[in-house]
Coordinates of C-alpha atoms in Angstrom, one line a residue:
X1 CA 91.7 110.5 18.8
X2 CA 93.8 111.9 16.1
X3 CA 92.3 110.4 13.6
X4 CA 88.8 112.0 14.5
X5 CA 90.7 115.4 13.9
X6 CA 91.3 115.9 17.9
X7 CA 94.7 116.2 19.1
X8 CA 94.4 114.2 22.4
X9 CA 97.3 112.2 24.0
X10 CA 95.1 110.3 26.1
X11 CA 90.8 109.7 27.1
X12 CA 88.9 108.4 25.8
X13 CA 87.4 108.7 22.6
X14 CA 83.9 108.9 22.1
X15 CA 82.8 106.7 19.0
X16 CA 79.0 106.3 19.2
X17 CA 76.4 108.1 20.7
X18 CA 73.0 106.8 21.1
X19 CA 70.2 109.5 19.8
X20 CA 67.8 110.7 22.7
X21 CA 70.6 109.4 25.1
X22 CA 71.6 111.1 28.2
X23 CA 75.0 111.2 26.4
X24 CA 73.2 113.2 23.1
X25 CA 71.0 115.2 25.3
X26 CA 74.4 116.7 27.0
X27 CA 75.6 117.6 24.3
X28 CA 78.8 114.4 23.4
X29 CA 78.9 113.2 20.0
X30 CA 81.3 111.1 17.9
X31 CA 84.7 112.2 17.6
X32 CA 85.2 113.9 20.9
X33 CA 87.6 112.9 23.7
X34 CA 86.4 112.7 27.2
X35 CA 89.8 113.8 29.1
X36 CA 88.3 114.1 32.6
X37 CA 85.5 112.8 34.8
X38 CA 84.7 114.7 38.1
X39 CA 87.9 116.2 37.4
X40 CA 90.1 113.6 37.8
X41 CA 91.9 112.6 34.4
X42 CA 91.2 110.2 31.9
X43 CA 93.8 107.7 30.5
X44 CA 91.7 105.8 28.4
X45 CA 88.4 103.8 28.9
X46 CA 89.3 102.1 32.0
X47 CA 89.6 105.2 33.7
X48 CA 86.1 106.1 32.5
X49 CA 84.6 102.8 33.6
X50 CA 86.0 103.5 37.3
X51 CA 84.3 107.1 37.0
X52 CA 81.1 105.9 36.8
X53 CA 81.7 102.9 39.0
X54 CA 82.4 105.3 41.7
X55 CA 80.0 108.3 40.9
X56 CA 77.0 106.7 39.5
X57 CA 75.1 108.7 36.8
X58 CA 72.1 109.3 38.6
X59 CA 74.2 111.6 40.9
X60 CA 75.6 113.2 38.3
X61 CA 78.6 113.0 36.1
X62 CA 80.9 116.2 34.9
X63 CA 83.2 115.3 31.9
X64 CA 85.8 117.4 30.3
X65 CA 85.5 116.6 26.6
X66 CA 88.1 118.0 23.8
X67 CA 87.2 118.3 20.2
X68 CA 88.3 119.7 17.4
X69 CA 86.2 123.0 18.5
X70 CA 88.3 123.1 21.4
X71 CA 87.4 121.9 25.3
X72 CA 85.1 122.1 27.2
X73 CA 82.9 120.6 30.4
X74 CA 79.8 118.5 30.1
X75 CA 77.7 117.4 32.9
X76 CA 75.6 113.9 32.6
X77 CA 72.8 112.9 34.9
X78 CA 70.6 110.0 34.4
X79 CA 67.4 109.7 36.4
X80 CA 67.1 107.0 38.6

């Protein structure tokens, strides 16, 4: 995460984004650090993968992401 110019001890770093994506649409681009998902807090990707393995995307998603801007809280939905 540091070297995408966010100070972050753990998440997990977002390192693609796909354009037109749920992800892009919400706002989540390279270089941010999602930290939290349905407030519960992210170590790394595994933690993320269990998220959405619990919450799916289509009922919603609400991630606290940290960049160099500062942080601040996303939510994701995908249509089903």
């Amino acid at each position: 995460a540091e070297s995408l110019g966010v100070k972050a001890e753990k998440g997990a770093a977002i390192t693609q984004v796909e354009p037109g994506s749920p992800a892009a649409l919400a706002g989540l681009d390279t270089g941010m650090v999602i930290i939290e998902a349905n407030r519960k807090p992210i170590a790394g990707v595994d933690d993320l993968r269990k998220a959405i393995q619990e919450q799916p995307l289509s009922k919603g998603l609400l991630l606290r992401v940290q960049s160099a801007a500062g942080t601040r809280y996303v939510a994701i939905r995908v249509a089903e």
